[in-house]
PDB file of C-alpha atoms in Angstrom:
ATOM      1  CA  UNK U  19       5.661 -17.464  20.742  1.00 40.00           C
ATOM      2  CA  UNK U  20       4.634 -13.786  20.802  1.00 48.00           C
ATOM      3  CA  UNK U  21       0.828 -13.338  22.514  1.00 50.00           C
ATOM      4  CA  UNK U  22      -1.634 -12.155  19.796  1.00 46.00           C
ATOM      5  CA  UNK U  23      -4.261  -9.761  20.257  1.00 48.00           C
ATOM      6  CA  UNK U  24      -7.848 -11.215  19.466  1.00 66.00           C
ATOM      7  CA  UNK U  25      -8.518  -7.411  17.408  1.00 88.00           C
ATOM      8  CA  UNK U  26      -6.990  -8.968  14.169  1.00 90.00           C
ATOM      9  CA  UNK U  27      -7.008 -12.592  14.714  1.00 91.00           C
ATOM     10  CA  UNK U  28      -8.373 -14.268  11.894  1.00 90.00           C
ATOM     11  CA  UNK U  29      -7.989 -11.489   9.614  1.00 97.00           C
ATOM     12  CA  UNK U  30      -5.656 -11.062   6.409  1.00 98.00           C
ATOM     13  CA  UNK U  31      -3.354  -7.736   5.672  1.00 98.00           C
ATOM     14  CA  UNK U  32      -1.797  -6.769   2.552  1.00 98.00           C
ATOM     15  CA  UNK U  33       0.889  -4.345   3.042  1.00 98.00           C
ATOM     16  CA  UNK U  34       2.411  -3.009   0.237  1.00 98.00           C
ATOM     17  CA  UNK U  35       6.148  -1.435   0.235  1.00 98.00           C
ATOM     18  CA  UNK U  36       6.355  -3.749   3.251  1.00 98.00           C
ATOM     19  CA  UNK U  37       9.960  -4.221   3.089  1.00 97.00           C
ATOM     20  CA  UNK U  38      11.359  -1.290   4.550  1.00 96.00           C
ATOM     21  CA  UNK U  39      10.168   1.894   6.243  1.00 94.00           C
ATOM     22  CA  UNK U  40       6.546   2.852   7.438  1.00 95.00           C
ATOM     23  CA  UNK U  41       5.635  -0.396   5.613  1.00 97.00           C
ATOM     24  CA  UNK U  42       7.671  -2.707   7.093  1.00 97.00           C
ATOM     25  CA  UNK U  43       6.578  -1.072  10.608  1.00 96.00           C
ATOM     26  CA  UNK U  44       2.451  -1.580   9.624  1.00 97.00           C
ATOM     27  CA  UNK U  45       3.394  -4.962   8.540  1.00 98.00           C
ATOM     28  CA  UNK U  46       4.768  -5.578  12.174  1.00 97.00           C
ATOM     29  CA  UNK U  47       1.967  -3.470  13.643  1.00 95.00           C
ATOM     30  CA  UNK U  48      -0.542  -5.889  11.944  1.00 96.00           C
ATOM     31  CA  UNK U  49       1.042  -9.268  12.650  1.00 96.00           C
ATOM     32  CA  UNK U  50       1.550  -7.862  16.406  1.00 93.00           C
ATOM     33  CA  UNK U  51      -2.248  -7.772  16.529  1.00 94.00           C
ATOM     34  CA  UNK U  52      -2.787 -11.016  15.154  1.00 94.00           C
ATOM     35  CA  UNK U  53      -3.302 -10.634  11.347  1.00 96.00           C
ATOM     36  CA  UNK U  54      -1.707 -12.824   8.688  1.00 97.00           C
ATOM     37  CA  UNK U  55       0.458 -10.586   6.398  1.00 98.00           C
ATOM     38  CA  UNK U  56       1.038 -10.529   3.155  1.00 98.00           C
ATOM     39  CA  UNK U  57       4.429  -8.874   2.505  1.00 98.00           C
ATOM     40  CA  UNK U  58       4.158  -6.837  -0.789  1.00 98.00           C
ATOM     41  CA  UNK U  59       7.788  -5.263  -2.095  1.00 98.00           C
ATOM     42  CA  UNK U  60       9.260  -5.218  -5.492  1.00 97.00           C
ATOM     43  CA  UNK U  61      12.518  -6.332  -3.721  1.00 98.00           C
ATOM     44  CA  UNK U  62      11.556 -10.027  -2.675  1.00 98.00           C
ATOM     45  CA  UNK U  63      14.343 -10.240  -0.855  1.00 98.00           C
ATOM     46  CA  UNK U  64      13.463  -7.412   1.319  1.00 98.00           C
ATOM     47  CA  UNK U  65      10.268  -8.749   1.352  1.00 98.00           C
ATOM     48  CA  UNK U  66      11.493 -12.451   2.727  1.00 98.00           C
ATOM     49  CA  UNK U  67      13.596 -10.883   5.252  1.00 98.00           C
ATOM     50  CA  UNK U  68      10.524  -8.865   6.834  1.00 98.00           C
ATOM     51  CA  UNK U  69       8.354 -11.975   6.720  1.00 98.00           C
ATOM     52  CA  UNK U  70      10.946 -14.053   8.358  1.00 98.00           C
ATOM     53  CA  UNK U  71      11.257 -11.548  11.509  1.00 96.00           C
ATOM     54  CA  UNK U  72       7.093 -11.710  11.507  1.00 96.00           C
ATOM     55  CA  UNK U  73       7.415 -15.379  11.634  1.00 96.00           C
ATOM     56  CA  UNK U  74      10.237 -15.718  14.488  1.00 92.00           C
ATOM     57  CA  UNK U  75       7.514 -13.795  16.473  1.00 86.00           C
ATOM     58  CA  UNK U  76       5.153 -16.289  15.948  1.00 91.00           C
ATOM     59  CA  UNK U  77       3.240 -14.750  12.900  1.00 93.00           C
ATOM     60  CA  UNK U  78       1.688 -15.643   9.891  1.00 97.00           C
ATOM     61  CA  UNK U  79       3.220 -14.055   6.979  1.00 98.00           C
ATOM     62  CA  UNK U  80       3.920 -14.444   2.878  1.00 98.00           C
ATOM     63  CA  UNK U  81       5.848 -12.416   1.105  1.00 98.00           C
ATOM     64  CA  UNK U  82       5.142 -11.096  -2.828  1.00 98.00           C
ATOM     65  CA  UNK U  83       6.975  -9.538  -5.092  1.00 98.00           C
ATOM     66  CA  UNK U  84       5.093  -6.751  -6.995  1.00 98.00           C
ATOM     67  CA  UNK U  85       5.481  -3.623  -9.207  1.00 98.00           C
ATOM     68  CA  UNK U  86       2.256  -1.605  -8.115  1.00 98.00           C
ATOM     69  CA  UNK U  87       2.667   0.370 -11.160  1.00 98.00           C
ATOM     70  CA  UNK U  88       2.264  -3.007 -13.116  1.00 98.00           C
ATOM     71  CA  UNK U  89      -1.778  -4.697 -13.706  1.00 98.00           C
ATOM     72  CA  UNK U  90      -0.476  -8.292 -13.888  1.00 98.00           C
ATOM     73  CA  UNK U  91       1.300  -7.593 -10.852  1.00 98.00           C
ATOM     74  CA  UNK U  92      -1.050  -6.404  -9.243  1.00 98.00           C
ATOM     75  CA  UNK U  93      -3.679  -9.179  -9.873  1.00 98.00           C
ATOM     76  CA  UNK U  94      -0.781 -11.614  -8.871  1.00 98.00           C
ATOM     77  CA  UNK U  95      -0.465 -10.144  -5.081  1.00 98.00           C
ATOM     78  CA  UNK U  96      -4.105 -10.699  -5.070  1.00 98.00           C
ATOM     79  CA  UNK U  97      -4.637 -14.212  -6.467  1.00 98.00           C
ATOM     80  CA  UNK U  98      -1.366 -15.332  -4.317  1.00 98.00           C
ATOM     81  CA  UNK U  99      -2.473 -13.649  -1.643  1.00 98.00           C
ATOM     82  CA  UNK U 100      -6.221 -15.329  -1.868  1.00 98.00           C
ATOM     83  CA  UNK U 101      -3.933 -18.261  -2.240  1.00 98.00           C
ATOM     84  CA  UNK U 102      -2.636 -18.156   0.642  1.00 98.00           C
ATOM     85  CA  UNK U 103      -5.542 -16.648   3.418  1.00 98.00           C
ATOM     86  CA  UNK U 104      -8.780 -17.358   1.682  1.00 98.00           C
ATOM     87  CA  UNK U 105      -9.381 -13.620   2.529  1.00 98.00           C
ATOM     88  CA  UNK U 106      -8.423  -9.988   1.607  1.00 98.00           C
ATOM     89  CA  UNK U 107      -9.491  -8.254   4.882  1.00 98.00           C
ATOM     90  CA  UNK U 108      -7.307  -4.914   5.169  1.00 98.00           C
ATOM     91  CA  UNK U 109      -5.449  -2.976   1.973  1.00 98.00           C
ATOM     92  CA  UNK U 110      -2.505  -1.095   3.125  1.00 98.00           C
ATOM     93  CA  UNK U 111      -1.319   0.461  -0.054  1.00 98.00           C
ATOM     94  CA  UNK U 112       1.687   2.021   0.980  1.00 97.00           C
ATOM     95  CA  UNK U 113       4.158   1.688  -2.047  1.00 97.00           C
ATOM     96  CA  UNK U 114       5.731   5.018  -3.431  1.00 95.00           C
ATOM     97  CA  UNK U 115       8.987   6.425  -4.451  1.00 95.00           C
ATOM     98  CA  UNK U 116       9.817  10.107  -4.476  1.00 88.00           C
ATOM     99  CA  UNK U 117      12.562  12.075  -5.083  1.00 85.00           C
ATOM    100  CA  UNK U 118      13.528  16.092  -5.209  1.00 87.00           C
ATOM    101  CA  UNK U 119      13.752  17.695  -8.347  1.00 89.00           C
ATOM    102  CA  UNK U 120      12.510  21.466  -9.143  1.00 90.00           C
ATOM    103  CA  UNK U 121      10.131  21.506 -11.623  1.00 92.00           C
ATOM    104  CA  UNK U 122      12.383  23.229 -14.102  1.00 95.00           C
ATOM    105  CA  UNK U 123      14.761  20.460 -14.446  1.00 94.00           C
ATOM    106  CA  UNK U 124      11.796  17.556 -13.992  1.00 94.00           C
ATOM    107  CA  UNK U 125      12.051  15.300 -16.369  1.00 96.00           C
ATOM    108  CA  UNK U 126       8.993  13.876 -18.581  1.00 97.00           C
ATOM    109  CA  UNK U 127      10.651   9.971 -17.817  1.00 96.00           C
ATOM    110  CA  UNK U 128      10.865  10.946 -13.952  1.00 95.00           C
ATOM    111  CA  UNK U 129       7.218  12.581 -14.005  1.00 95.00           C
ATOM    112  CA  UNK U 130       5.351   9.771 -15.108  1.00 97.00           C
ATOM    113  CA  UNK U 131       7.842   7.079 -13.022  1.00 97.00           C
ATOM    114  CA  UNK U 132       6.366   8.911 -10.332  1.00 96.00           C
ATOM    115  CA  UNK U 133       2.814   9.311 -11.371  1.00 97.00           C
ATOM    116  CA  UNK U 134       2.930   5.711 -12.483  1.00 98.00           C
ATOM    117  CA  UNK U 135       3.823   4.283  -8.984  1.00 97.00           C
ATOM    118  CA  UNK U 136       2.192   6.269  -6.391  1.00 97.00           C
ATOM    119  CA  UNK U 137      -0.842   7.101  -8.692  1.00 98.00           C
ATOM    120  CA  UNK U 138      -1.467   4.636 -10.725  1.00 98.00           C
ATOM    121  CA  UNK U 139      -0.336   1.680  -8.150  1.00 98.00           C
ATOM    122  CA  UNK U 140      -2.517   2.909  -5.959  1.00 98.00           C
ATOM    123  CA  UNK U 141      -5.635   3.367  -7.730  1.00 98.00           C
ATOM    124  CA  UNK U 142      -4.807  -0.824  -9.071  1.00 98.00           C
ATOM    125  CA  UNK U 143      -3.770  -1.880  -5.933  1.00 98.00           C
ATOM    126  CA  UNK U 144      -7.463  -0.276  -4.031  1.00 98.00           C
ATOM    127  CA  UNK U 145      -9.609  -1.221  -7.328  1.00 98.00           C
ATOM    128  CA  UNK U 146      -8.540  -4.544  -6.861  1.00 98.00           C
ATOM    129  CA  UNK U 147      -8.508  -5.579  -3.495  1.00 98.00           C
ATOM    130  CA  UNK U 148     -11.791  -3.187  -2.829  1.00 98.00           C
ATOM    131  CA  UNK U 149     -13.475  -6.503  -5.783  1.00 98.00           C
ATOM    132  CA  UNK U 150     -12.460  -8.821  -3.472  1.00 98.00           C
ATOM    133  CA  UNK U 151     -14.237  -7.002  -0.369  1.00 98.00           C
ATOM    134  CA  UNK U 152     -17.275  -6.363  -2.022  1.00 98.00           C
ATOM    135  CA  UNK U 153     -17.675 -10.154  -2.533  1.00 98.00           C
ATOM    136  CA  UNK U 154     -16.820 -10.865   1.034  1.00 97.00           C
ATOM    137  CA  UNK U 155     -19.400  -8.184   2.103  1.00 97.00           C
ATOM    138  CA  UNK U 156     -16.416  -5.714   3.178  1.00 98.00           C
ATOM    139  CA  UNK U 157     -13.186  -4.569   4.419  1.00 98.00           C
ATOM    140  CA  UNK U 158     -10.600  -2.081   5.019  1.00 98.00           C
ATOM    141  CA  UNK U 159      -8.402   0.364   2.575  1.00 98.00           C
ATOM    142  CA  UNK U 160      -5.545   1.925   4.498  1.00 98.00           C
ATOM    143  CA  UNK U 161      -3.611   4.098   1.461  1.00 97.00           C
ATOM    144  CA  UNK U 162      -0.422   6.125   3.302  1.00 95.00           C
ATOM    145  CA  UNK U 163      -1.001   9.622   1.224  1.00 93.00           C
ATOM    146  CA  UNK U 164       1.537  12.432   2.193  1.00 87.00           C
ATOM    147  CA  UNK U 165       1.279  15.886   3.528  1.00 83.00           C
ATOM    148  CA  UNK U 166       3.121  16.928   0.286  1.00 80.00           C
ATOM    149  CA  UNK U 167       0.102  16.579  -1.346  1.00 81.00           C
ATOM    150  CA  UNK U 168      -1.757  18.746   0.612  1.00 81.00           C
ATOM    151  CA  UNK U 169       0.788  21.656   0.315  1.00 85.00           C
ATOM    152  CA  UNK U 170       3.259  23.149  -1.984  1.00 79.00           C
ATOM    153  CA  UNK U 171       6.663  22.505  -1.492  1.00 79.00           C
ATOM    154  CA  UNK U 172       9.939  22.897  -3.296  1.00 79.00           C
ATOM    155  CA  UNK U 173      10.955  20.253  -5.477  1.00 74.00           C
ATOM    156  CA  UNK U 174       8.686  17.824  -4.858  1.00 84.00           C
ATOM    157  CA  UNK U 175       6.312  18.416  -8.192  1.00 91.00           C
ATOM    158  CA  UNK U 176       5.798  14.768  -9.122  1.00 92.00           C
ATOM    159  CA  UNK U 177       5.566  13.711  -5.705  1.00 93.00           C
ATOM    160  CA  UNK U 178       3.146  16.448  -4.080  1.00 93.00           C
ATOM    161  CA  UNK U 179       1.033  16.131  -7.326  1.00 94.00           C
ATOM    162  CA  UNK U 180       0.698  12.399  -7.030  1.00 96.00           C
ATOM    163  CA  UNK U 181       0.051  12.395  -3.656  1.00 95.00           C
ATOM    164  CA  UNK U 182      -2.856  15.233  -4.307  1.00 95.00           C
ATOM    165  CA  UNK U 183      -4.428  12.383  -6.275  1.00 96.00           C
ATOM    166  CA  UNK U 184      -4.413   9.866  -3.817  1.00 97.00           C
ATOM    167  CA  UNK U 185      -5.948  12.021  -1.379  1.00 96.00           C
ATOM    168  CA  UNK U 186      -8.877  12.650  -4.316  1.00 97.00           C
ATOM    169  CA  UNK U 187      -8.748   9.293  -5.031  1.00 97.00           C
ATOM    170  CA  UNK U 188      -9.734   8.155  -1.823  1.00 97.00           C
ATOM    171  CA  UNK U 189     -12.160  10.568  -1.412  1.00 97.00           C
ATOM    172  CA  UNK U 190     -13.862   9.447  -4.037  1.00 98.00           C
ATOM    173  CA  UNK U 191     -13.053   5.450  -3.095  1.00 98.00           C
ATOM    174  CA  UNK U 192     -14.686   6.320  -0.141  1.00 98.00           C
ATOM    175  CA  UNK U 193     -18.258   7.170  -1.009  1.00 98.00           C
ATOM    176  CA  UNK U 194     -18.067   4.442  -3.614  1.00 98.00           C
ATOM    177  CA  UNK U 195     -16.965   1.918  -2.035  1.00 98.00           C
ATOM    178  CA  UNK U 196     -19.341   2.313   1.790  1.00 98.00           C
ATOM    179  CA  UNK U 197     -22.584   1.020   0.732  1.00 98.00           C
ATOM    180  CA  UNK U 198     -20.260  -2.413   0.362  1.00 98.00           C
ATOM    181  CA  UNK U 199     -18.989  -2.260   3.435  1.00 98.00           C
ATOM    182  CA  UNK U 200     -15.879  -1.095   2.677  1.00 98.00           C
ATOM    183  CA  UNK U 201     -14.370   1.914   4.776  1.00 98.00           C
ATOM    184  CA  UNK U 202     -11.291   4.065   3.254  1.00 98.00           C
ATOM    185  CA  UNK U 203      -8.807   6.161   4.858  1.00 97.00           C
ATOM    186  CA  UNK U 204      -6.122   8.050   3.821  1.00 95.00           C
ATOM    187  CA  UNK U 205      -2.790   8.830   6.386  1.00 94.00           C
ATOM    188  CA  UNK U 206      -0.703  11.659   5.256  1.00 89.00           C
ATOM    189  CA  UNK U 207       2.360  11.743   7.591  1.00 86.00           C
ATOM    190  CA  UNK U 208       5.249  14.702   7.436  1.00 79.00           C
ATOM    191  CA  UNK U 209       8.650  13.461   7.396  1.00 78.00           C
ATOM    192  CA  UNK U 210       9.694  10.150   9.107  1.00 77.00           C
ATOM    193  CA  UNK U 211      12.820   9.357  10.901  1.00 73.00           C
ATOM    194  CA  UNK U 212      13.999   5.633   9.440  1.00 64.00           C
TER     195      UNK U 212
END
């Protein structure tokens, strides 16, 4: 049984695009220190396989399938996740997909596929959780954002742009949602090794 820090004991994580990559390492992260985590991937069985290492260590974990691009989805990883916890302590809306394409041969379907997930999910994903928080008197909205969206960069139109709007987004989450008690940050890491 793995020895839990007392700084997230108690607490509940979502993590979504927790089944591989930087989510799948915050989702360990979290249950490492303590936290119950709620394993958000649109593969389930991704998702179950994740959960099932965070339980061999000794954790509490659920996982969820969910489309962050989709509403009822998206109210579904809440409501199971309420389900499950009671609480909605930390957001860690990680859940993206990206691809390289020059903007010349973009494609209108690809554009908003993009837009849709990383965008969209993410402003469903915080708006959602962030109703929760304000009726437990607070929490914590992690989103993972991208340096792409802070620079031009070849090929990466749909990406950099959506990403652009998270960082906005948050920005704008932010100052909204502190007099509830809610903080908001945004990471924007540069190329990760898997």
């Amino acid at each position: 049984m793995q020895q839990h820090s007392a700084r997230m004991s108690g607490k509940a994580a979502i993590v979504t695009g927790a089944g591989r990559g930087i989510g799948r390492a915050i989702a360990a992260a979290f249950a490492a220190e303590g936290a119950r985590v709620a394993v958000v991937d649109r593969d389930l069985d991704a998702a179950r396989s994740v959960v099932a290492e965070l339980q061999a260590l000794g954790s509490d974990a659920i996982a969820i399938r969910a489309d962050v691009s989709s509403e009822s989805d998206v109210d579904t990883m809440v409501a199971t996740t309420l389900g499950a916890f009671a609480t909605i302590d930390v957001l860690v809306s990680n859940a993206g997909v990206g691809f390289h394409r020059a903007l010349l041969d973009l494609t209108l379907a690809d554009w908003e596929r993009v837009l849709r997930v990383n965008l969209t999910g993410t402003f469903l994903c915080v708006q959602r959780v962030a109703r929760v928080m304000r009726q437990q008197g607070g929490g914590r909205v992690i989103v993972i954002s991208s340096t792409s969206g802070q620079r031009g960069a070849m090929a990466r139109t749909a990406y950099g742009v959506s990403k652009a709007g998270v960082i906005q987004l948050m920005r704008v989450a932010a100052a909204e949602l502190a007099p509830h008690g809610i903080r908001v940050n945004s990471i924007a890491p540069g190329p990760i090794m898997k």
